[in-house]
C-alpha cells in the first residue's frame, strides 16, 4: 500500500500538547471508500509518533497540524441550512469541511413536530453514510423565557411519546432542552437511554434544577451563558451548575459577540478539559451578509453578526453565529489569549469525547485520518478527511 508521511514541528499530540509529531496514512484514497473498507486501514492513521519522523516526510507542515475539527452545534453554512433538505445539507457540510470541520452534527432549530420528523428522515441517509455524525435537536423543548432565535409558538414541554417518536428515527445524537419544563427530567433519562447526549440550554432553570438534570444524565450545556438564566451569587443558575459539575461539557461560542473574551479565559483557566468550541453557525457562515431563514424566522446578517428581524423590522435576538470552528479556534487563541493547545483540544478531542466518538478528534494511530493544517496565524490551509484532501 502506498502511504503518505506527514510531519509537523508543532502538532496537537493525543495527550493535548503541541510537539513535533508525524502521522502516516494511506495515500490518495477517497473518504467514501474509506468508510466502506475500514479494515484495510484506508482512511485511517496507520502509524503516528512524537519526535522526528522515521523517514523524509512527504509533507512537512510549517505551521500547526491538528486533528480535524468536530462541531457539535451547527445549523448551516455556505448559504444553506440543514433544515432545507439533503442536498443543501451536503453543501452546508462542505462549506464547514473546507474550513477544517471533518465531523459535524447538523442542528435543527424549533419547528412543529411533524416538520422536525420530516427533517430527521430526510437527513437520515447522510447520517447513515457518515456525512453527518448525527443530528442535534435544539428544540422544541425549550423555555419561552430564553427562546433566543426559536419560534415561541412551537415551544412545548417534552411529552414522552413525542420524545420517543423523534428519537425512533435513529438519527438524533444530541438534544438541547430546558430541564425545568414539565417532564424535563424524565425526558433527560429517555434521551440518555437512547444514547443521545442531553444538553441543558435555552433554559430558565435554577441551579438546583440543572443539578438534578445533570444527576439524571444530562452531560452538556448548550452555548454556556447564552440563552440561559444568568449567573448570580445567590442563585448560580444553569451556568453555575454546569461549571461546578465535574463531567459536564461546556459549549462556547468564541466569536467575540456571544461571550466576552474574559469569560473564555475564566472558563479555560479552570475547565479546559470540558470546554467545547462550537460554531452554532447559521447559513451565513462561510457565505455573504444578507437575509436568511432560520427555521421559521427571518435573520439579517450584517458584518457577520446574525440577528432575528422583528415584526417591526428592528433587530432582535442574536441568531447563531457566522463562525466556523476553525474561526473560533483562531479567535480564542489570537483575541482571547487561550493557550493554542487548549483551544485546539476544545475543537477536537473534547467534542469527540462529548459525543462518545473515539475515532475522531485525535492524531493517534488507528483513528480516522482527519487532519487540518493551520498556518502560524491559525488560518486553515489544508483539510484532510479519511485520507483524502478535501480543502
Ligand atoms: Zn441556541
mmCIF file of C-alpha atoms and ligand atoms in Angstrom:
data_model
loop_
_atom_site.group_PDB
_atom_site.id
_atom_site.type_symbol
_atom_site.label_atom_id
_atom_site.label_comp_id
_atom_site.label_asym_id
_atom_site.label_seq_id
_atom_site.Cartn_x
_atom_site.Cartn_y
_atom_site.Cartn_z
ATOM 1 C CA UNK A 1 0.000 0.000 0.000
ATOM 2 C CA UNK A 2 1.258 3.444 -0.878
ATOM 3 C CA UNK A 3 1.481 5.668 2.158
ATOM 4 C CA UNK A 4 1.996 9.343 2.853
ATOM 5 C CA UNK A 5 4.077 10.607 5.754
ATOM 6 C CA UNK A 6 3.132 13.998 7.178
ATOM 7 C CA UNK A 7 5.281 15.649 9.825
ATOM 8 C CA UNK A 8 4.993 18.868 11.793
ATOM 9 C CA UNK A 9 7.194 20.630 14.288
ATOM 10 C CA UNK A 10 4.031 21.662 16.107
ATOM 11 C CA UNK A 11 1.122 19.222 16.201
ATOM 12 C CA UNK A 12 -1.599 18.511 18.740
ATOM 13 C CA UNK A 13 -0.471 15.282 20.397
ATOM 14 C CA UNK A 14 -3.061 12.761 21.622
ATOM 15 C CA UNK A 15 -2.370 13.911 25.193
ATOM 16 C CA UNK A 16 -3.072 17.540 24.346
ATOM 17 C CA UNK A 17 0.351 19.150 23.901
ATOM 18 C CA UNK A 18 1.939 20.921 20.939
ATOM 19 C CA UNK A 19 5.060 18.983 19.998
ATOM 20 C CA UNK A 20 6.915 17.564 16.965
ATOM 21 C CA UNK A 21 4.759 14.733 15.626
ATOM 22 C CA UNK A 22 4.219 12.672 12.499
ATOM 23 C CA UNK A 23 1.402 10.600 11.023
ATOM 24 C CA UNK A 24 1.448 8.017 8.248
ATOM 25 C CA UNK A 25 -1.673 7.483 6.202
ATOM 26 C CA UNK A 26 -2.728 5.533 3.122
ATOM 27 C CA UNK A 27 -2.244 7.836 0.144
ATOM 28 C CA UNK A 28 -4.814 9.009 -2.350
ATOM 29 C CA UNK A 29 -7.975 7.306 -1.146
ATOM 30 C CA UNK A 30 -11.418 8.800 -1.173
ATOM 31 C CA UNK A 31 -13.384 9.295 2.011
ATOM 32 C CA UNK A 32 -16.292 7.167 0.849
ATOM 33 C CA UNK A 33 -14.111 4.187 0.054
ATOM 34 C CA UNK A 34 -12.575 4.572 3.482
ATOM 35 C CA UNK A 35 -15.889 4.316 5.251
ATOM 36 C CA UNK A 36 -16.660 1.075 3.432
ATOM 37 C CA UNK A 37 -13.338 -0.671 3.990
ATOM 38 C CA UNK A 38 -12.093 0.280 7.435
ATOM 39 C CA UNK A 39 -10.186 -2.979 7.862
ATOM 40 C CA UNK A 40 -7.778 -2.201 5.062
ATOM 41 C CA UNK A 41 -6.525 0.771 7.050
ATOM 42 C CA UNK A 42 -7.684 3.069 4.289
ATOM 43 C CA UNK A 43 -8.908 6.344 5.705
ATOM 44 C CA UNK A 44 -7.064 5.690 8.962
ATOM 45 C CA UNK A 45 -3.907 6.898 10.597
ATOM 46 C CA UNK A 46 -1.708 3.816 10.044
ATOM 47 C CA UNK A 47 1.088 4.930 12.337
ATOM 48 C CA UNK A 48 1.943 8.016 14.348
ATOM 49 C CA UNK A 49 4.518 9.187 16.823
ATOM 50 C CA UNK A 50 6.140 12.047 18.626
ATOM 51 C CA UNK A 51 9.564 13.390 17.681
ATOM 52 C CA UNK A 52 11.328 13.322 14.320
ATOM 53 C CA UNK A 53 9.651 11.289 11.534
ATOM 54 C CA UNK A 54 11.062 7.830 10.694
ATOM 55 C CA UNK A 55 11.934 8.898 7.124
ATOM 56 C CA UNK A 56 11.845 12.023 4.991
ATOM 57 C CA UNK A 57 8.244 13.179 5.163
ATOM 58 C CA UNK A 58 6.122 13.585 2.030
ATOM 59 C CA UNK A 59 4.669 16.715 3.549
ATOM 60 C CA UNK A 60 6.394 18.924 6.095
ATOM 61 C CA UNK A 61 3.877 21.180 7.828
ATOM 62 C CA UNK A 62 5.329 24.621 8.543
ATOM 63 C CA UNK A 63 2.521 25.807 10.813
ATOM 64 C CA UNK A 64 0.440 23.569 13.039
ATOM 65 C CA UNK A 65 -1.022 20.117 12.431
ATOM 66 C CA UNK A 66 -4.342 19.473 14.171
ATOM 67 C CA UNK A 67 -6.878 16.689 14.088
ATOM 68 C CA UNK A 68 -9.937 17.620 12.008
ATOM 69 C CA UNK A 69 -12.356 19.807 13.925
ATOM 70 C CA UNK A 70 -15.529 18.372 15.483
ATOM 71 C CA UNK A 71 -18.541 20.711 15.553
ATOM 72 C CA UNK A 72 -21.406 19.570 17.795
ATOM 73 C CA UNK A 73 -23.616 22.604 17.168
ATOM 74 C CA UNK A 74 -24.094 23.856 13.632
ATOM 75 C CA UNK A 75 -27.258 24.899 11.793
ATOM 76 C CA UNK A 76 -25.773 25.532 8.377
ATOM 77 C CA UNK A 77 -23.195 27.333 6.285
ATOM 78 C CA UNK A 78 -22.254 28.280 2.756
ATOM 79 C CA UNK A 79 -25.688 29.878 2.313
ATOM 80 C CA UNK A 80 -27.620 26.726 3.279
ATOM 81 C CA UNK A 81 -29.228 25.354 6.409
ATOM 82 C CA UNK A 82 -29.582 21.710 7.417
ATOM 83 C CA UNK A 83 -33.368 22.059 7.599
ATOM 84 C CA UNK A 84 -33.612 22.732 3.841
ATOM 85 C CA UNK A 85 -33.050 19.143 2.733
ATOM 86 C CA UNK A 86 -30.268 16.668 1.993
ATOM 87 C CA UNK A 87 -28.716 18.445 -0.981
ATOM 88 C CA UNK A 88 -28.469 21.773 0.842
ATOM 89 C CA UNK A 89 -27.246 19.928 3.935
ATOM 90 C CA UNK A 90 -24.392 18.444 1.903
ATOM 91 C CA UNK A 91 -23.422 21.916 0.710
ATOM 92 C CA UNK A 92 -23.547 23.311 4.247
ATOM 93 C CA UNK A 93 -21.351 20.466 5.496
ATOM 94 C CA UNK A 94 -18.936 21.019 2.614
ATOM 95 C CA UNK A 95 -18.633 24.723 3.462
ATOM 96 C CA UNK A 96 -17.585 23.833 7.003
ATOM 97 C CA UNK A 97 -15.377 20.970 5.859
ATOM 98 C CA UNK A 98 -13.374 23.333 3.663
ATOM 99 C CA UNK A 99 -12.687 25.294 6.866
ATOM 100 C CA UNK A 100 -11.475 22.263 8.804
ATOM 101 C CA UNK A 101 -14.623 20.703 10.278
ATOM 102 C CA UNK A 102 -14.469 16.995 9.413
ATOM 103 C CA UNK A 103 -17.068 15.788 11.936
ATOM 104 C CA UNK A 104 -20.349 17.638 12.218
ATOM 105 C CA UNK A 105 -23.691 17.380 13.967
ATOM 106 C CA UNK A 106 -26.499 19.012 11.998
ATOM 107 C CA UNK A 107 -28.520 21.172 14.392
ATOM 108 C CA UNK A 108 -32.213 21.791 13.782
ATOM 109 C CA UNK A 109 -33.993 24.732 15.397
ATOM 110 C CA UNK A 110 -37.522 24.598 16.782
ATOM 111 C CA UNK A 111 -40.201 23.689 14.278
ATOM 112 C CA UNK A 112 -43.572 21.904 14.544
ATOM 113 C CA UNK A 113 -43.013 18.241 15.484
ATOM 114 C CA UNK A 114 -44.091 16.848 12.070
ATOM 115 C CA UNK A 115 -41.646 19.200 10.323
ATOM 116 C CA UNK A 116 -38.831 18.099 12.626
ATOM 117 C CA UNK A 117 -39.659 14.461 11.987
ATOM 118 C CA UNK A 118 -39.575 15.112 8.248
ATOM 119 C CA UNK A 119 -36.176 16.818 8.550
ATOM 120 C CA UNK A 120 -34.801 13.910 10.583
ATOM 121 C CA UNK A 121 -35.980 11.439 7.957
ATOM 122 C CA UNK A 122 -34.637 13.462 5.065
ATOM 123 C CA UNK A 123 -31.192 13.717 6.708
ATOM 124 C CA UNK A 124 -31.085 10.053 7.773
ATOM 125 C CA UNK A 125 -29.209 8.926 4.612
ATOM 126 C CA UNK A 126 -26.442 11.455 5.367
ATOM 127 C CA UNK A 127 -26.122 10.128 8.897
ATOM 128 C CA UNK A 128 -26.049 6.539 7.642
ATOM 129 C CA UNK A 129 -23.357 7.432 5.093
ATOM 130 C CA UNK A 130 -21.245 9.132 7.763
ATOM 131 C CA UNK A 131 -21.505 12.535 6.068
ATOM 132 C CA UNK A 132 -23.086 13.811 9.273
ATOM 133 C CA UNK A 133 -22.179 12.452 12.711
ATOM 134 C CA UNK A 134 -25.829 12.766 13.713
ATOM 135 C CA UNK A 135 -28.490 15.345 14.344
ATOM 136 C CA UNK A 136 -28.828 17.784 17.209
ATOM 137 C CA UNK A 137 -32.380 18.785 18.067
ATOM 138 C CA UNK A 138 -32.296 22.287 19.521
ATOM 139 C CA UNK A 139 -35.961 22.489 20.493
ATOM 140 C CA UNK A 140 -38.882 22.346 20.636
ATOM 141 C CA UNK A 141 -38.481 21.554 24.371
ATOM 142 C CA UNK A 142 -37.060 24.955 25.330
ATOM 143 C CA UNK A 143 -38.033 27.760 27.702
ATOM 144 C CA UNK A 144 -40.053 30.664 26.256
ATOM 145 C CA UNK A 145 -38.103 32.913 28.681
ATOM 146 C CA UNK A 146 -34.866 32.187 26.825
ATOM 147 C CA UNK A 147 -36.125 31.369 23.356
ATOM 148 C CA UNK A 148 -33.365 33.225 21.512
ATOM 149 C CA UNK A 149 -33.952 32.684 17.806
ATOM 150 C CA UNK A 150 -36.603 29.991 18.226
ATOM 151 C CA UNK A 151 -40.282 30.440 17.315
ATOM 152 C CA UNK A 152 -42.134 30.731 20.613
ATOM 153 C CA UNK A 153 -45.384 29.328 19.223
ATOM 154 C CA UNK A 154 -43.773 25.913 18.649
ATOM 155 C CA UNK A 155 -42.068 25.644 22.060
ATOM 156 C CA UNK A 156 -43.613 22.991 24.305
ATOM 157 C CA UNK A 157 -42.903 20.665 27.236
ATOM 158 C CA UNK A 158 -41.414 17.275 26.284
ATOM 159 C CA UNK A 159 -44.148 14.630 26.143
ATOM 160 C CA UNK A 160 -42.665 11.103 26.385
ATOM 161 C CA UNK A 161 -44.439 9.971 23.221
ATOM 162 C CA UNK A 162 -43.049 12.908 21.214
ATOM 163 C CA UNK A 163 -39.533 12.356 22.512
ATOM 164 C CA UNK A 164 -39.816 8.645 21.684
ATOM 165 C CA UNK A 165 -41.136 9.415 18.229
ATOM 166 C CA UNK A 166 -38.276 11.732 17.234
ATOM 167 C CA UNK A 167 -35.608 9.521 18.814
ATOM 168 C CA UNK A 168 -37.009 6.486 16.996
ATOM 169 C CA UNK A 169 -35.620 7.848 13.723
ATOM 170 C CA UNK A 170 -32.208 6.678 14.984
ATOM 171 C CA UNK A 171 -30.501 9.852 13.831
ATOM 172 C CA UNK A 172 -30.602 12.025 16.953
ATOM 173 C CA UNK A 173 -27.200 12.259 18.641
ATOM 174 C CA UNK A 174 -27.984 15.188 20.905
ATOM 175 C CA UNK A 175 -30.944 17.159 22.236
ATOM 176 C CA UNK A 176 -30.909 20.592 23.847
ATOM 177 C CA UNK A 177 -33.720 21.012 26.353
ATOM 178 C CA UNK A 178 -34.853 23.153 29.260
ATOM 179 C CA UNK A 179 -34.982 20.643 32.135
ATOM 180 C CA UNK A 180 -37.400 22.729 34.241
ATOM 181 C CA UNK A 181 -40.260 22.114 31.801
ATOM 182 C CA UNK A 182 -42.886 19.606 32.998
ATOM 183 C CA UNK A 183 -41.479 16.132 32.287
ATOM 184 C CA UNK A 184 -37.990 17.547 31.717
ATOM 185 C CA UNK A 185 -36.074 15.153 33.945
ATOM 186 C CA UNK A 186 -37.876 12.120 32.531
ATOM 187 C CA UNK A 187 -37.046 13.386 29.052
ATOM 188 C CA UNK A 188 -33.360 13.604 30.018
ATOM 189 C CA UNK A 189 -33.437 9.961 31.137
ATOM 190 C CA UNK A 190 -35.284 8.946 27.983
ATOM 191 C CA UNK A 191 -32.720 10.665 25.739
ATOM 192 C CA UNK A 192 -29.740 9.223 27.570
ATOM 193 C CA UNK A 193 -31.210 5.709 27.448
ATOM 194 C CA UNK A 194 -31.460 6.144 23.658
ATOM 195 C CA UNK A 195 -27.766 7.018 23.530
ATOM 196 C CA UNK A 196 -28.344 10.707 22.802
ATOM 197 C CA UNK A 197 -26.495 13.480 24.621
ATOM 198 C CA UNK A 198 -28.939 15.516 26.728
ATOM 199 C CA UNK A 199 -27.710 19.104 26.834
ATOM 200 C CA UNK A 200 -29.132 21.820 29.071
ATOM 201 C CA UNK A 201 -29.886 25.020 27.209
ATOM 202 C CA UNK A 202 -32.394 27.752 26.357
ATOM 203 C CA UNK A 203 -33.388 27.388 29.976
ATOM 204 C CA UNK A 204 -34.687 29.367 32.926
ATOM 205 C CA UNK A 205 -33.862 26.533 35.335
ATOM 206 C CA UNK A 206 -32.405 27.181 38.757
ATOM 207 C CA UNK A 207 -29.051 25.872 39.924
ATOM 208 C CA UNK A 208 -30.860 23.056 41.691
ATOM 209 C CA UNK A 209 -32.970 22.079 38.685
ATOM 210 C CA UNK A 210 -29.929 21.881 36.423
ATOM 211 C CA UNK A 211 -28.008 19.922 39.065
ATOM 212 C CA UNK A 212 -30.875 17.416 39.071
ATOM 213 C CA UNK A 213 -30.773 17.208 35.269
ATOM 214 C CA UNK A 214 -27.028 16.540 35.386
ATOM 215 C CA UNK A 215 -27.570 13.850 38.004
ATOM 216 C CA UNK A 216 -30.254 12.359 35.728
ATOM 217 C CA UNK A 217 -27.693 12.024 32.928
ATOM 218 C CA UNK A 218 -27.515 15.351 31.131
ATOM 219 C CA UNK A 219 -23.876 15.808 30.134
ATOM 220 C CA UNK A 220 -23.506 19.173 28.426
ATOM 221 C CA UNK A 221 -24.516 22.804 28.457
ATOM 222 C CA UNK A 222 -25.601 24.331 25.161
ATOM 223 C CA UNK A 223 -23.782 27.613 24.408
ATOM 224 C CA UNK A 224 -22.893 28.297 28.033
ATOM 225 C CA UNK A 225 -24.179 31.660 29.308
ATOM 226 C CA UNK A 226 -26.171 32.353 26.123
ATOM 227 C CA UNK A 227 -29.955 31.852 26.298
ATOM 228 C CA UNK A 228 -29.975 30.796 29.932
ATOM 229 C CA UNK A 229 -30.717 32.379 33.296
ATOM 230 C CA UNK A 230 -27.660 34.355 34.366
ATOM 231 C CA UNK A 231 -25.024 33.601 36.975
ATOM 232 C CA UNK A 232 -25.984 35.207 40.287
ATOM 233 C CA UNK A 233 -24.145 34.889 43.575
ATOM 234 C CA UNK A 234 -27.306 33.821 45.423
ATOM 235 C CA UNK A 235 -28.755 31.775 42.543
ATOM 236 C CA UNK A 236 -25.906 30.328 40.450
ATOM 237 C CA UNK A 237 -28.378 29.196 37.780
ATOM 238 C CA UNK A 238 -27.645 26.809 34.908
ATOM 239 C CA UNK A 239 -24.127 28.177 34.316
ATOM 240 C CA UNK A 240 -23.209 27.715 37.982
ATOM 241 C CA UNK A 241 -24.436 24.123 37.989
ATOM 242 C CA UNK A 242 -22.746 23.280 34.674
ATOM 243 C CA UNK A 243 -19.419 24.818 35.692
ATOM 244 C CA UNK A 244 -19.414 23.055 39.041
ATOM 245 C CA UNK A 245 -20.469 19.614 37.812
ATOM 246 C CA UNK A 246 -17.199 17.860 37.013
ATOM 247 C CA UNK A 247 -18.332 15.948 33.940
ATOM 248 C CA UNK A 248 -20.499 18.429 32.023
ATOM 249 C CA UNK A 249 -19.139 19.572 28.680
ATOM 250 C CA UNK A 250 -19.408 23.316 28.107
ATOM 251 C CA UNK A 251 -20.277 24.616 24.643
ATOM 252 C CA UNK A 252 -18.722 28.009 23.961
ATOM 253 C CA UNK A 253 -19.337 30.367 21.038
ATOM 254 C CA UNK A 254 -15.998 32.115 20.675
ATOM 255 C CA UNK A 255 -16.858 34.846 18.187
ATOM 256 C CA UNK A 256 -16.392 37.945 20.331
ATOM 257 C CA UNK A 257 -20.161 38.604 20.170
ATOM 258 C CA UNK A 258 -21.699 35.854 22.291
ATOM 259 C CA UNK A 259 -19.063 35.815 25.047
ATOM 260 C CA UNK A 260 -16.583 38.385 26.318
ATOM 261 C CA UNK A 261 -13.010 37.133 25.866
ATOM 262 C CA UNK A 262 -12.580 37.327 29.658
ATOM 263 C CA UNK A 263 -15.317 34.691 30.076
ATOM 264 C CA UNK A 264 -13.399 32.406 27.722
ATOM 265 C CA UNK A 265 -10.258 32.939 29.801
ATOM 266 C CA UNK A 266 -12.108 32.244 33.058
ATOM 267 C CA UNK A 267 -13.608 29.026 31.709
ATOM 268 C CA UNK A 268 -10.424 27.724 30.067
ATOM 269 C CA UNK A 269 -8.332 28.533 33.161
ATOM 270 C CA UNK A 270 -10.497 26.237 35.271
ATOM 271 C CA UNK A 271 -12.222 23.807 32.924
ATOM 272 C CA UNK A 272 -10.202 23.473 29.700
ATOM 273 C CA UNK A 273 -10.754 19.708 29.676
ATOM 274 C CA UNK A 274 -14.518 20.253 29.351
ATOM 275 C CA UNK A 275 -14.559 23.265 27.016
ATOM 276 C CA UNK A 276 -16.085 22.677 23.570
ATOM 277 C CA UNK A 277 -15.779 25.300 20.852
ATOM 278 C CA UNK A 278 -18.887 25.235 18.666
ATOM 279 C CA UNK A 279 -19.848 27.309 15.673
ATOM 280 C CA UNK A 280 -23.631 27.495 16.293
ATOM 281 C CA UNK A 281 -23.382 28.653 12.701
ATOM 282 C CA UNK A 282 -26.374 29.580 10.620
ATOM 283 C CA UNK A 283 -26.500 29.584 6.825
ATOM 284 C CA UNK A 284 -24.402 32.759 6.501
ATOM 285 C CA UNK A 285 -21.256 31.090 7.887
ATOM 286 C CA UNK A 286 -18.675 30.877 5.106
ATOM 287 C CA UNK A 287 -21.088 32.971 2.999
ATOM 288 C CA UNK A 288 -22.162 36.590 2.453
ATOM 289 C CA UNK A 289 -24.016 39.062 4.682
ATOM 290 C CA UNK A 290 -27.729 39.331 3.824
ATOM 291 C CA UNK A 291 -31.149 37.930 4.733
ATOM 292 C CA UNK A 292 -31.538 34.264 5.665
ATOM 293 C CA UNK A 293 -34.174 31.993 7.169
ATOM 294 C CA UNK A 294 -33.573 30.177 10.451
ATOM 295 C CA UNK A 295 -36.465 27.756 10.934
ATOM 296 C CA UNK A 296 -39.499 29.973 10.511
ATOM 297 C CA UNK A 297 -37.695 33.221 11.429
ATOM 298 C CA UNK A 298 -36.092 35.838 9.219
ATOM 299 C CA UNK A 299 -32.486 36.583 10.158
ATOM 300 C CA UNK A 300 -30.430 39.507 8.892
ATOM 301 C CA UNK A 301 -26.649 39.186 8.821
ATOM 302 C CA UNK A 302 -24.615 42.346 8.802
ATOM 303 C CA UNK A 303 -20.880 42.489 9.385
ATOM 304 C CA UNK A 304 -21.003 38.771 10.230
ATOM 305 C CA UNK A 305 -23.464 39.375 13.096
ATOM 306 C CA UNK A 306 -26.762 37.466 12.751
ATOM 307 C CA UNK A 307 -29.925 38.837 14.352
ATOM 308 C CA UNK A 308 -33.611 37.947 14.144
ATOM 309 C CA UNK A 309 -35.651 40.574 12.274
ATOM 310 C CA UNK A 310 -38.596 41.549 14.486
ATOM 311 C CA UNK A 311 -42.106 42.164 13.114
ATOM 312 C CA UNK A 312 -41.464 45.918 13.094
ATOM 313 C CA UNK A 313 -38.249 45.395 11.145
ATOM 314 C CA UNK A 314 -35.877 46.096 14.045
ATOM 315 C CA UNK A 315 -33.009 43.815 15.006
ATOM 316 C CA UNK A 316 -33.907 41.231 17.663
ATOM 317 C CA UNK A 317 -32.106 38.363 19.408
ATOM 318 C CA UNK A 318 -28.732 37.059 18.278
ATOM 319 C CA UNK A 319 -29.488 34.228 15.866
ATOM 320 C CA UNK A 320 -26.489 31.957 15.986
ATOM 321 C CA UNK A 321 -23.162 32.927 14.533
ATOM 322 C CA UNK A 322 -21.330 33.045 11.245
ATOM 323 C CA UNK A 323 -18.405 31.176 12.761
ATOM 324 C CA UNK A 324 -16.679 28.026 11.751
ATOM 325 C CA UNK A 325 -14.921 26.030 14.462
ATOM 326 C CA UNK A 326 -11.642 26.993 12.800
ATOM 327 C CA UNK A 327 -12.530 30.668 13.157
ATOM 328 C CA UNK A 328 -13.455 30.033 16.798
ATOM 329 C CA UNK A 329 -10.037 28.477 17.453
ATOM 330 C CA UNK A 330 -8.380 31.477 15.849
ATOM 331 C CA UNK A 331 -10.434 33.936 17.915
ATOM 332 C CA UNK A 332 -9.801 32.013 21.138
ATOM 333 C CA UNK A 333 -6.034 31.960 20.596
ATOM 334 C CA UNK A 334 -5.413 35.310 18.969
ATOM 335 C CA UNK A 335 -8.058 37.559 20.546
ATOM 336 C CA UNK A 336 -8.769 35.895 23.899
ATOM 337 C CA UNK A 337 -5.264 34.585 24.611
ATOM 338 C CA UNK A 338 -6.286 30.977 25.206
ATOM 339 C CA UNK A 339 -3.284 28.612 25.000
ATOM 340 C CA UNK A 340 -3.271 27.104 21.499
ATOM 341 C CA UNK A 341 -3.179 23.505 22.687
ATOM 342 C CA UNK A 342 -6.249 24.121 24.858
ATOM 343 C CA UNK A 343 -8.200 25.835 22.069
ATOM 344 C CA UNK A 344 -7.350 23.038 19.627
ATOM 345 C CA UNK A 345 -8.316 20.358 22.155
ATOM 346 C CA UNK A 346 -11.638 22.167 22.681
ATOM 347 C CA UNK A 347 -12.212 21.917 18.920
ATOM 348 C CA UNK A 348 -11.218 18.259 18.567
ATOM 349 C CA UNK A 349 -10.789 15.792 21.448
ATOM 350 C CA UNK A 350 -13.300 17.419 23.816
ATOM 351 C CA UNK A 351 -16.274 17.491 21.423
ATOM 352 C CA UNK A 352 -15.386 13.950 20.277
ATOM 353 C CA UNK A 353 -15.478 12.832 23.925
ATOM 354 C CA UNK A 354 -18.751 14.696 24.444
ATOM 355 C CA UNK A 355 -20.344 12.634 21.655
ATOM 356 C CA UNK A 356 -18.572 9.424 22.666
ATOM 357 C CA UNK A 357 -16.717 9.234 19.328
ATOM 358 C CA UNK A 358 -13.326 7.578 19.780
ATOM 359 C CA UNK A 359 -12.175 7.518 16.141
ATOM 360 C CA UNK A 360 -12.001 11.264 15.603
ATOM 361 C CA UNK A 361 -10.568 14.266 17.396
ATOM 362 C CA UNK A 362 -7.054 12.879 17.826
ATOM 363 C CA UNK A 363 -3.924 12.214 15.773
ATOM 364 C CA UNK A 364 -3.446 8.840 17.442
ATOM 365 C CA UNK A 365 -2.700 5.705 15.418
ATOM 366 C CA UNK A 366 -5.868 3.893 14.336
ATOM 367 C CA UNK A 367 -8.065 6.977 14.252
ATOM 368 C CA UNK A 368 -9.697 8.356 11.128
ATOM 369 C CA UNK A 369 -7.193 10.316 9.054
ATOM 370 C CA UNK A 370 -8.850 13.702 9.523
ATOM 371 C CA UNK A 371 -6.264 16.487 9.546
ATOM 372 C CA UNK A 372 -6.161 20.244 9.475
ATOM 373 C CA UNK A 373 -3.036 22.159 8.507
ATOM 374 C CA UNK A 374 -3.003 25.633 10.037
ATOM 375 C CA UNK A 375 -0.572 28.430 9.308
ATOM 376 C CA UNK A 376 1.244 30.322 12.067
ATOM 377 C CA UNK A 377 -1.714 32.718 12.316
ATOM 378 C CA UNK A 378 -4.146 29.810 12.841
ATOM 379 C CA UNK A 379 -5.698 30.152 9.405
ATOM 380 C CA UNK A 380 -6.837 26.876 7.854
ATOM 381 C CA UNK A 381 -4.570 25.949 4.925
ATOM 382 C CA UNK A 382 -5.453 22.345 4.091
ATOM 383 C CA UNK A 383 -8.020 19.815 5.238
ATOM 384 C CA UNK A 384 -7.933 16.029 5.002
ATOM 385 C CA UNK A 385 -10.908 13.775 5.705
ATOM 386 C CA UNK A 386 -10.470 9.989 5.877
ATOM 387 C CA UNK A 387 -7.135 10.207 3.994
ATOM 388 C CA UNK A 388 -8.464 12.429 1.187
ATOM 389 C CA UNK A 389 -7.534 16.087 0.837
ATOM 390 C CA UNK A 390 -10.858 17.909 0.767
ATOM 391 C CA UNK A 391 -9.875 21.529 1.194
HETATM 392 ZN ZN1 LIG B 1 -29.324 28.177 20.661
#
